[in-house]
Coordinates of C-alpha atoms in Angstrom, one line a residue:
M25 CA -153.4 -24.8 -30.7
K26 CA -153.4 -20.6 -30.5
V27 CA -154.0 -19.5 -26.6
G28 CA -155.4 -15.9 -25.8
L29 CA -154.0 -14.4 -22.8
A30 CA -156.5 -11.8 -21.7
Q31 CA -153.9 -9.7 -19.7
I32 CA -157.0 -7.3 -18.7
N33 CA -157.7 -4.4 -15.7
T34 CA -160.7 -5.6 -13.6
R35 CA -162.1 -4.5 -10.8
V36 CA -163.4 -5.6 -7.3
G37 CA -166.9 -6.0 -7.2
A38 CA -167.5 -4.7 -10.6
I39 CA -168.9 -7.8 -11.8
D40 CA -171.4 -7.3 -14.6
A41 CA -168.1 -4.9 -16.0
N42 CA -165.8 -8.1 -15.0
T43 CA -168.1 -10.0 -17.0
N44 CA -168.6 -8.1 -20.0
K45 CA -164.8 -7.9 -20.7
V46 CA -164.2 -11.3 -20.6
L47 CA -167.1 -11.7 -23.2
D48 CA -166.0 -9.0 -25.0
Y49 CA -162.1 -10.6 -24.9
A50 CA -163.2 -14.3 -25.6
A51 CA -165.1 -12.3 -28.3
R52 CA -162.0 -11.2 -30.2
A53 CA -159.3 -14.4 -28.8
R54 CA -162.0 -16.0 -30.8
A55 CA -161.3 -13.4 -33.8
A56 CA -157.8 -14.4 -33.6
G57 CA -158.0 -17.4 -34.2
C58 CA -157.8 -18.8 -30.5
D59 CA -159.0 -22.0 -29.2
L60 CA -158.2 -21.3 -26.1
V61 CA -158.6 -18.0 -23.6
L62 CA -157.4 -17.1 -20.6
F63 CA -158.2 -14.9 -18.0
P64 CA -156.8 -13.9 -14.8
E65 CA -157.9 -15.8 -11.3
L66 CA -160.8 -14.9 -9.6
T67 CA -161.7 -12.1 -12.9
L68 CA -165.7 -12.7 -11.9
C69 CA -165.4 -10.7 -8.8
G70 CA -161.9 -9.0 -9.1
Y71 CA -158.9 -9.9 -6.9
P72 CA -159.0 -9.7 -4.1
P73 CA -162.0 -9.0 -3.3
E74 CA -161.5 -9.5 0.9
D75 CA -164.9 -9.2 3.0
L76 CA -166.6 -8.9 -0.1
L77 CA -166.5 -12.2 -0.9
L78 CA -168.3 -12.7 2.9
H79 CA -171.0 -10.8 1.2
R80 CA -174.8 -12.5 1.1
G81 CA -175.8 -10.9 -2.6
L82 CA -172.6 -11.5 -4.6
R83 CA -173.3 -14.8 -4.1
A84 CA -175.8 -15.4 -6.3
R85 CA -174.0 -12.6 -8.8
V86 CA -171.2 -14.2 -9.4
A87 CA -173.0 -17.7 -10.3
A88 CA -175.2 -15.7 -13.2
A89 CA -171.7 -14.1 -14.1
L90 CA -170.1 -17.4 -15.3
D91 CA -173.2 -18.6 -16.5
K92 CA -173.5 -16.0 -18.7
V93 CA -170.5 -16.5 -19.6
R94 CA -170.3 -20.1 -20.0
T95 CA -174.2 -19.8 -22.5
E96 CA -172.8 -16.3 -24.6
A97 CA -168.9 -17.3 -24.8
R98 CA -168.7 -19.7 -28.1
G99 CA -166.0 -21.1 -30.7
I100 CA -163.8 -21.1 -28.0
G101 CA -162.7 -22.3 -24.6
V102 CA -162.7 -19.8 -21.8
Y103 CA -160.7 -20.7 -18.3
V104 CA -161.9 -17.6 -16.1
G105 CA -161.1 -17.0 -12.7
Y106 CA -164.5 -17.5 -10.0
P107 CA -165.3 -17.7 -6.1
E108 CA -167.1 -21.1 -5.8
Y109 CA -169.8 -21.2 -3.7
Q110 CA -170.5 -24.7 -1.9
D111 CA -172.6 -24.7 0.8
D112 CA -170.4 -23.0 3.7
A113 CA -167.1 -23.0 2.3
I114 CA -165.6 -21.1 -1.0
Y115 CA -163.6 -22.5 -3.0
N116 CA -161.0 -19.8 -5.4
S117 CA -161.7 -21.3 -8.9
A118 CA -161.1 -21.1 -12.4
A119 CA -163.8 -23.4 -14.8
L120 CA -162.8 -24.1 -18.4
L121 CA -166.2 -23.3 -20.1
R122 CA -166.4 -24.5 -23.6
D123 CA -170.2 -24.5 -25.7
G124 CA -171.7 -23.9 -22.6
A125 CA -170.3 -27.2 -21.2
I126 CA -168.3 -26.8 -18.0
L127 CA -165.3 -28.5 -19.1
G128 CA -163.7 -29.2 -16.1
N129 CA -163.0 -27.1 -12.4
H130 CA -160.0 -26.2 -10.6
R131 CA -159.7 -25.7 -7.0
K132 CA -156.8 -23.8 -5.8
V133 CA -154.7 -26.0 -3.6
A134 CA -152.0 -23.6 -2.4
L135 CA -153.7 -20.7 -0.6
P136 CA -151.1 -18.7 0.2
N137 CA -151.3 -15.9 3.5
Y138 CA -148.4 -14.3 4.0
A139 CA -147.4 -10.6 3.1
V140 CA -150.2 -9.2 1.1
F141 CA -151.8 -12.2 1.2
D142 CA -154.7 -13.4 3.5
E143 CA -156.7 -16.5 1.7
R144 CA -157.1 -18.6 4.3
R145 CA -159.3 -16.1 6.3
Y146 CA -161.8 -16.6 2.7
F147 CA -161.0 -19.8 1.1
Q148 CA -161.2 -23.7 1.5
P149 CA -158.2 -25.7 -0.5
G150 CA -158.6 -27.9 -3.5
D151 CA -157.5 -31.1 -2.4
S152 CA -157.2 -32.4 -6.4
P153 CA -155.2 -31.9 -9.5
T154 CA -157.6 -30.7 -12.1
V155 CA -156.6 -32.0 -15.8
V156 CA -158.6 -32.0 -19.6
D157 CA -158.7 -32.0 -22.7
L158 CA -159.0 -29.7 -25.0
G159 CA -159.3 -30.7 -28.9
G160 CA -156.9 -33.7 -27.8
L161 CA -154.9 -31.4 -25.8
K162 CA -154.7 -32.5 -22.6
L163 CA -154.2 -29.4 -20.0
G164 CA -153.0 -29.0 -16.4
L165 CA -154.7 -26.3 -14.8
I166 CA -153.7 -24.4 -11.7
I167 CA -153.6 -22.0 -9.8
C168 CA -151.5 -19.1 -8.6
E169 CA -149.5 -20.7 -6.1
D170 CA -150.1 -23.7 -6.9
V171 CA -147.1 -23.1 -9.2
W172 CA -145.0 -21.9 -6.6
L173 CA -145.3 -25.5 -4.6
A174 CA -143.7 -28.1 -6.3
A175 CA -146.0 -30.6 -5.2
S176 CA -149.1 -28.7 -6.0
C177 CA -146.8 -28.4 -9.9
R178 CA -146.5 -31.8 -10.1
A179 CA -149.8 -33.6 -9.2
P180 CA -151.6 -32.6 -12.7
A181 CA -148.0 -33.2 -14.4
E182 CA -148.4 -36.8 -12.9
A183 CA -152.4 -36.8 -14.2
G184 CA -151.2 -36.9 -17.6
A185 CA -151.7 -32.7 -18.3
E186 CA -149.0 -32.0 -21.8
A187 CA -149.3 -28.2 -20.5
I188 CA -149.7 -26.7 -17.3
V189 CA -152.1 -23.7 -17.2
V190 CA -151.4 -21.6 -14.7
I191 CA -153.9 -18.4 -14.7
N192 CA -153.0 -15.7 -11.2
G193 CA -153.2 -12.0 -9.2
S194 CA -149.4 -11.5 -8.7
P195 CA -148.9 -8.4 -7.7
F196 CA -145.4 -6.2 -8.4
N197 CA -142.8 -5.3 -6.0
R198 CA -139.7 -3.9 -7.1
T199 CA -137.9 -7.9 -8.2
Q200 CA -141.7 -10.4 -8.6
Q201 CA -140.9 -11.0 -12.5
Q202 CA -137.7 -12.2 -12.5
T203 CA -138.7 -14.4 -9.1
R204 CA -142.0 -15.5 -11.4
E205 CA -140.1 -16.5 -14.1
R206 CA -137.1 -18.1 -12.0
V207 CA -140.1 -20.6 -10.3
L208 CA -141.7 -20.9 -13.8
A209 CA -138.8 -22.2 -14.9
Q210 CA -138.4 -25.0 -12.2
R211 CA -141.6 -25.7 -12.1
A212 CA -141.6 -26.6 -15.8
A213 CA -138.0 -28.2 -16.2
E214 CA -139.3 -30.6 -12.7
N215 CA -142.0 -32.5 -14.9
A216 CA -140.4 -31.3 -18.4
L217 CA -143.7 -29.6 -19.6
P218 CA -144.3 -26.2 -21.0
L219 CA -146.2 -23.5 -18.7
I220 CA -148.2 -20.9 -20.0
Y221 CA -148.2 -18.4 -16.9
L222 CA -151.1 -15.6 -17.4
N223 CA -151.2 -12.4 -14.4
M224 CA -153.8 -10.2 -14.7
V225 CA -152.7 -5.9 -14.6
G226 CA -154.1 -2.9 -12.4
G227 CA -154.7 -1.4 -9.6
Q228 CA -156.3 -2.9 -6.6
D229 CA -155.7 0.1 -3.9
E230 CA -152.3 -0.4 -2.1
L231 CA -151.7 -3.1 -5.0
V232 CA -150.3 -2.6 -8.5
F233 CA -150.7 -6.1 -10.5
D234 CA -148.4 -5.7 -13.3
G235 CA -148.8 -8.3 -16.0
G236 CA -146.2 -9.1 -17.3
S237 CA -148.2 -13.0 -18.4
V238 CA -145.3 -15.8 -20.1
V239 CA -144.8 -18.9 -21.3
V240 CA -141.9 -21.3 -20.8
D241 CA -141.1 -24.5 -22.8
A242 CA -140.5 -28.0 -21.4
A243 CA -136.6 -27.4 -20.3
G244 CA -138.1 -23.1 -18.4
Q245 CA -136.7 -21.2 -21.6
V246 CA -139.2 -17.8 -22.1
R247 CA -140.7 -18.4 -25.2
F248 CA -142.8 -15.9 -25.0
R249 CA -143.9 -12.2 -22.5
A250 CA -145.9 -10.2 -22.7
P251 CA -145.1 -6.7 -22.2
L252 CA -145.8 -5.7 -18.6
F253 CA -148.3 -3.0 -17.2
E254 CA -149.9 -3.0 -20.3
E255 CA -153.5 -4.3 -20.8
G256 CA -154.5 -6.5 -23.4
L257 CA -154.8 -9.4 -25.4
Y258 CA -151.7 -11.4 -26.5
T259 CA -151.3 -14.7 -28.7
V260 CA -148.6 -17.8 -28.3
E261 CA -148.9 -21.1 -30.5
L262 CA -148.8 -24.5 -29.0
E263 CA -147.0 -26.9 -31.7
R264 CA -147.0 -30.7 -31.0
R265 CA -143.3 -31.4 -31.7
R266 CA -142.0 -35.0 -31.4
A267 CA -140.7 -34.5 -27.6
G268 CA -143.8 -32.6 -26.8
L269 CA -144.9 -29.1 -26.7
V270 CA -143.3 -25.9 -27.9
P271 CA -144.6 -22.6 -27.3
S272 CA -143.5 -19.9 -29.4
G273 CA -144.1 -16.2 -29.2
A274 CA -142.7 -12.4 -28.5
V275 CA -140.8 -12.3 -26.1
T276 CA -141.2 -8.6 -24.9
P277 CA -138.0 -7.2 -23.0
V278 CA -138.2 -6.2 -18.9
P279 CA -138.0 -3.0 -18.4
P280 CA -135.3 -1.9 -16.2
R281 CA -135.8 -1.8 -12.5
V282 CA -135.8 2.1 -11.8
E283 CA -138.4 2.6 -15.1
R284 CA -140.6 -0.6 -13.6
I285 CA -141.0 1.1 -10.5
Y286 CA -141.8 5.1 -11.9
R287 CA -144.4 2.7 -14.7
A288 CA -146.4 1.0 -10.9
L289 CA -146.5 4.4 -9.1
V290 CA -148.6 6.2 -12.3
L291 CA -150.2 2.7 -13.0
G292 CA -151.9 2.5 -9.1
T293 CA -152.1 6.0 -9.1
R294 CA -154.6 6.6 -12.1
D295 CA -156.7 3.5 -11.1
Y296 CA -156.6 4.8 -8.1
V297 CA -158.1 7.6 -8.8
E298 CA -160.5 6.2 -12.3
K299 CA -161.6 3.5 -9.9
N300 CA -163.3 5.2 -7.3
G301 CA -164.0 7.9 -9.5
F302 CA -162.6 11.6 -8.6
A303 CA -162.7 14.8 -11.1
G304 CA -159.1 14.4 -10.4
V305 CA -156.4 16.0 -7.7
V306 CA -155.3 18.5 -6.1
L307 CA -152.0 18.6 -4.7
G308 CA -149.5 20.9 -1.8
L309 CA -146.2 21.6 -4.1
S310 CA -143.4 23.0 -2.5
G311 CA -140.7 23.3 -4.7
G312 CA -139.0 20.4 -2.8
I313 CA -138.4 16.5 -4.5
D314 CA -141.5 14.3 -2.9
S315 CA -144.0 17.2 -4.1
A316 CA -142.4 17.7 -7.2
L317 CA -142.0 13.7 -7.9
T318 CA -145.6 13.4 -7.0
L319 CA -147.0 16.0 -9.2
T320 CA -145.3 14.5 -12.2
I321 CA -146.3 11.1 -11.3
A322 CA -150.1 12.5 -11.4
V323 CA -149.5 14.0 -14.3
D324 CA -148.5 10.8 -16.2
A325 CA -151.2 9.2 -14.6
L326 CA -154.1 11.2 -15.4
G327 CA -153.1 14.0 -17.7
A328 CA -152.5 17.4 -16.8
E329 CA -155.8 18.7 -16.9
R330 CA -156.7 16.6 -14.1
V331 CA -154.5 17.5 -11.9
H332 CA -153.9 20.7 -9.9
A333 CA -150.9 22.1 -7.6
V334 CA -151.1 24.9 -4.8
M335 CA -148.1 26.2 -3.3
M336 CA -148.4 27.8 0.5
P337 CA -146.0 29.5 1.2
S338 CA -145.0 30.5 4.8
R339 CA -142.8 33.4 6.9
Y340 CA -140.1 30.1 6.0
T341 CA -140.4 29.1 2.6
S342 CA -137.6 30.4 0.1
Q343 CA -137.7 32.4 -2.5
M344 CA -135.4 29.3 -4.2
S345 CA -138.4 26.7 -3.6
R346 CA -141.7 29.4 -4.8
D347 CA -139.6 29.9 -7.7
D348 CA -139.0 26.6 -8.8
A349 CA -142.3 24.9 -7.6
A350 CA -144.4 27.7 -10.2
E351 CA -141.2 26.5 -12.9
Q352 CA -142.1 23.7 -12.5
A353 CA -146.1 24.1 -12.8
R354 CA -145.9 26.1 -15.2
M355 CA -143.2 23.4 -17.9
L356 CA -146.2 20.7 -17.1
G357 CA -149.3 22.7 -17.8
V358 CA -151.0 22.0 -14.1
R359 CA -153.4 24.4 -12.8
Y360 CA -151.4 26.0 -10.1
D361 CA -152.7 28.7 -7.3
V362 CA -150.2 30.5 -4.6
L363 CA -152.3 30.3 -1.3
S364 CA -149.9 31.9 2.1
I365 CA -150.7 30.2 5.3
E366 CA -149.6 33.3 7.2
P367 CA -153.4 34.0 8.2
M368 CA -153.9 31.0 9.5
F369 CA -151.0 30.2 11.0
E370 CA -150.5 34.2 12.6
A371 CA -154.7 33.5 13.6
T372 CA -154.3 29.8 14.9
L373 CA -151.2 31.3 17.2
G374 CA -153.3 33.7 18.4
V375 CA -155.5 31.6 19.9
L376 CA -152.9 29.6 21.6
R377 CA -151.1 32.2 22.9
D378 CA -152.2 32.4 26.8
L379 CA -151.8 28.9 27.3
F380 CA -148.3 28.4 25.3
S381 CA -147.6 31.7 27.5
G382 CA -143.7 31.1 28.6
L383 CA -143.6 27.6 26.3
P384 CA -140.7 27.6 24.4
P385 CA -141.7 27.2 20.3
D386 CA -141.0 23.5 19.0
A387 CA -142.7 21.3 16.8
T388 CA -145.5 22.6 17.5
E389 CA -145.8 25.6 15.6
E390 CA -144.0 23.3 12.8
N391 CA -147.2 20.8 13.3
I392 CA -149.2 24.2 13.0
Q393 CA -148.4 25.3 9.5
A394 CA -148.7 21.7 7.9
R395 CA -151.8 21.4 9.7
C396 CA -153.4 24.5 8.1
R397 CA -151.7 23.6 3.9
G398 CA -154.2 20.7 5.5
V399 CA -157.2 22.8 5.9
L400 CA -156.7 24.1 2.5
L401 CA -156.1 20.9 0.6
M402 CA -158.9 19.4 2.1
A403 CA -161.5 22.4 1.3
I404 CA -160.5 22.3 -2.1
S405 CA -160.9 18.6 -1.9
N406 CA -164.7 18.9 -0.6
K407 CA -165.3 22.0 -2.9
T408 CA -163.7 20.3 -6.4
G409 CA -164.0 16.5 -5.7
K410 CA -161.2 16.2 -6.6
M411 CA -158.6 13.7 -4.0
V412 CA -155.6 15.2 -2.1
L413 CA -152.5 12.9 -3.0
T414 CA -149.9 13.2 -0.2
T415 CA -146.6 13.4 -0.9
G416 CA -145.0 12.1 1.9
N417 CA -141.9 8.9 1.2
K418 CA -141.5 5.5 3.1
S419 CA -138.6 6.8 4.7
E420 CA -140.5 10.1 6.2
M421 CA -143.4 7.4 7.1
A422 CA -141.0 5.2 9.2
V423 CA -139.8 7.4 11.7
G424 CA -142.5 9.7 12.0
Y425 CA -141.3 12.4 10.1
A426 CA -144.6 14.2 8.8
T427 CA -147.1 15.2 10.6
L428 CA -150.8 13.7 11.7
Y429 CA -153.7 15.7 10.0
G430 CA -151.3 17.9 8.0
D431 CA -148.9 16.8 5.0
M432 CA -150.3 13.3 5.8
A433 CA -153.8 14.3 5.5
G434 CA -155.0 12.8 1.6
G435 CA -157.0 9.8 0.0
F436 CA -153.5 7.9 -1.7
A437 CA -149.9 8.5 -0.7
P438 CA -147.9 7.5 -4.2
L439 CA -144.8 7.5 -2.9
K440 CA -145.3 5.9 0.4
D441 CA -143.4 2.8 -0.1
C442 CA -140.2 4.7 -2.0
T443 CA -137.3 5.7 0.5
K444 CA -136.2 9.2 -0.4
T445 CA -133.4 7.2 -1.9
L446 CA -135.4 6.1 -4.6
V447 CA -137.1 9.1 -4.6
Y448 CA -134.3 10.5 -6.1
Q449 CA -133.0 7.4 -8.1
L450 CA -137.1 7.7 -10.0
A451 CA -136.6 12.0 -10.2
H452 CA -133.1 11.2 -12.3
Y453 CA -134.8 8.4 -14.5
R454 CA -138.2 10.6 -15.0
N455 CA -135.6 13.6 -15.7
S456 CA -133.7 11.5 -18.9
V457 CA -136.9 10.3 -20.6
A458 CA -138.0 14.5 -21.2
R459 CA -137.5 17.4 -18.5
A460 CA -140.3 17.2 -15.3
I461 CA -138.6 18.7 -12.5
P462 CA -136.7 21.3 -12.1
E463 CA -133.0 20.4 -12.0
R464 CA -132.1 22.6 -9.2
V465 CA -134.8 21.0 -6.8
I466 CA -133.3 16.9 -7.2
D467 CA -129.9 19.0 -6.7
R468 CA -130.8 20.9 -3.5
A469 CA -130.5 19.7 0.5
P470 CA -134.2 18.5 1.5
T471 CA -136.0 20.4 4.0
A472 CA -139.6 20.9 5.2
E473 CA -138.9 24.6 5.9
L474 CA -141.4 24.7 9.0
R475 CA -138.6 27.1 11.1
A476 CA -135.8 29.0 10.2
D477 CA -132.5 27.0 7.9
Q478 CA -134.2 23.8 8.7
K479 CA -132.7 20.5 7.2
D480 CA -133.8 17.0 7.0
S481 CA -130.4 15.8 8.7
D482 CA -131.1 18.3 11.6
S483 CA -133.3 15.5 12.5
L484 CA -132.5 12.6 10.9
P485 CA -129.4 10.4 9.6
P486 CA -128.5 10.6 5.9
Y487 CA -130.5 9.6 3.8
D488 CA -128.5 6.5 2.8
V489 CA -127.5 5.5 6.0
L490 CA -131.6 5.8 7.0
D491 CA -132.4 3.9 4.0
A492 CA -129.9 1.6 4.5
I493 CA -130.8 0.6 7.7
L494 CA -134.9 1.0 7.4
E495 CA -134.2 -1.7 4.2
A496 CA -132.6 -4.0 7.5
F497 CA -135.3 -3.5 9.7
I498 CA -138.5 -3.4 7.7
E499 CA -138.0 -5.8 4.4
Q500 CA -135.4 -8.5 6.1
D501 CA -136.5 -8.2 10.3
F502 CA -132.8 -8.0 11.1
S503 CA -132.2 -7.0 14.8
V504 CA -130.0 -4.5 16.2
D505 CA -127.0 -5.9 16.4
Q506 CA -127.8 -7.9 13.0
I507 CA -127.9 -4.3 12.1
A508 CA -124.9 -2.8 13.5
D509 CA -122.5 -5.8 12.2
L510 CA -123.7 -4.3 8.7
G511 CA -121.3 -1.0 9.0
F512 CA -123.4 1.0 11.3
E513 CA -123.2 2.8 14.1
R514 CA -125.4 1.2 16.5
A515 CA -126.4 4.2 18.4
T516 CA -127.7 5.6 14.8
V517 CA -129.3 2.1 14.8
V518 CA -131.0 1.9 17.4
R519 CA -132.3 5.5 17.1
V520 CA -133.7 4.7 14.2
L521 CA -135.5 2.2 15.2
E522 CA -136.8 3.7 18.6
M523 CA -138.3 6.6 15.8
V524 CA -139.6 3.9 14.1
K525 CA -141.6 2.3 16.9
R526 CA -143.0 5.8 17.7
A527 CA -144.4 6.5 14.6
E528 CA -146.8 3.5 14.1
Y529 CA -149.6 5.1 15.4
K530 CA -149.0 7.4 12.4
R531 CA -148.7 4.5 9.6
R532 CA -152.8 3.4 11.2
Q533 CA -154.0 6.8 10.2
A534 CA -152.5 7.3 6.5
P535 CA -153.5 6.8 3.4
P536 CA -153.1 3.9 1.3
G537 CA -150.4 3.9 -1.1
V538 CA -148.6 2.0 -3.9
R539 CA -146.3 -1.0 -2.3
V540 CA -143.3 -1.7 -4.9
S541 CA -141.7 -3.4 -2.2
S542 CA -141.4 -6.9 -0.6
R543 CA -143.1 -5.3 2.8
A544 CA -144.5 -2.1 2.4
F545 CA -146.0 0.0 4.9
G546 CA -149.9 -1.1 5.3
R547 CA -152.0 -4.8 4.7
D548 CA -148.2 -6.9 5.0
W549 CA -146.9 -4.6 7.4
R550 CA -148.9 -5.8 11.0
Y551 CA -147.1 -4.2 14.0
P552 CA -148.5 -3.5 17.8
I553 CA -149.3 0.8 18.5
T554 CA -148.7 -0.5 22.2
S555 CA -145.7 -3.0 22.4
G556 CA -142.8 -2.4 25.3
Y557 CA -140.8 -5.0 23.1

């Protein structure tokens, strides 16, 4: 049997477009000689559909879409995911169709309800294995989380399956591909059956799906791997031998960690802008590392002609920052404008002069500068239809080192889940591919330039210390004592975690951004704003 893996990029809610893509890829797979083509989890409605599933109109449109695929896809088996409605219940289902017939329908048994997943809010679980005979080959049909639980994967094997097929909507994080392949190898070895794993690709709000579809043999050895982050139709052969089915295909290498993260940021940014219909993006280019990396990601995602960089200097902006921002804009070929915020800053201070009389300057004046810049960027966005990209990173968002309605104002935050340490790694990686960021931007000490001679280290611990503490707390849920036991001063740990706690109200109002870690601020971080803990 020749199997086509349609590693496609769908759009949530775009049922007609998704359905037409299924029919197109089914025709391509049939032309390539495939007997079966696989599509990702919930293909017809896109994944994750969230509360769209509760919309009354979705039910009828999905039913019509499934019927269209059933009647129009001919000469090939099609395994496609969709939400199945039965009375008041909804199932995360997938149907195996062939020449107008439904040969089998699997209802996802294991519903994930952790991290970014919330499937028990919407779906009822299936309760039985699904094995279908296609061309004399018995295939066990499962969906995503089913493969992570031994029992859900063992059930079709015990029901006579000769190979297990699993379609997925598995989002990226920096270690996820290795984790997936370890689990697949374990399940294949447990059941002595080959396992065909198809994943989707593309960005959906803060999630990025990285593809990396893979096939392992009965011993758990990888026999096929599709490229990561690339949409396409890929094929694998299943050959029946005395010992059972043996899969074969091309094995694409997994890129290094930092490259994977960078490609996830580019894909997530591109799809957020394009799927939401923006003409392009605009961002503040400060001469610092965060905005420099954000600009580079934007150009790689959208092309220089759709990116607008704006330098907004104040009295505290150094000539170095002005020069480096201008140099990078020239290097990348983007539109570049310089708009001084001094008149706005002076006018705002004048309006507030009587109210602030006798009070010393503090963070208030710094925040006014950031909010002046936010006003300008949002005005450009409104006038041009280009979305504002914010440039803050995870370290800053964690401790609140950002201005609400200032540098946090915008539609999307590519670096939202990237610590400052990772930002530097990404900048070095991108420059190793082709120079895109002036070296001085990477080498200089980070500074917000909102007061004279300001440096980030005036307000924060060194980033190597800060980021290690944040990772232990955010991703591993370590306590103060456990983090201190790693070798950090307890007072520093307490100070950092207090900053994290106080900044929760800011994070609730921050734009979405690409998730690259195992726990990002957003859909899988749900801490109370009001808390006495």
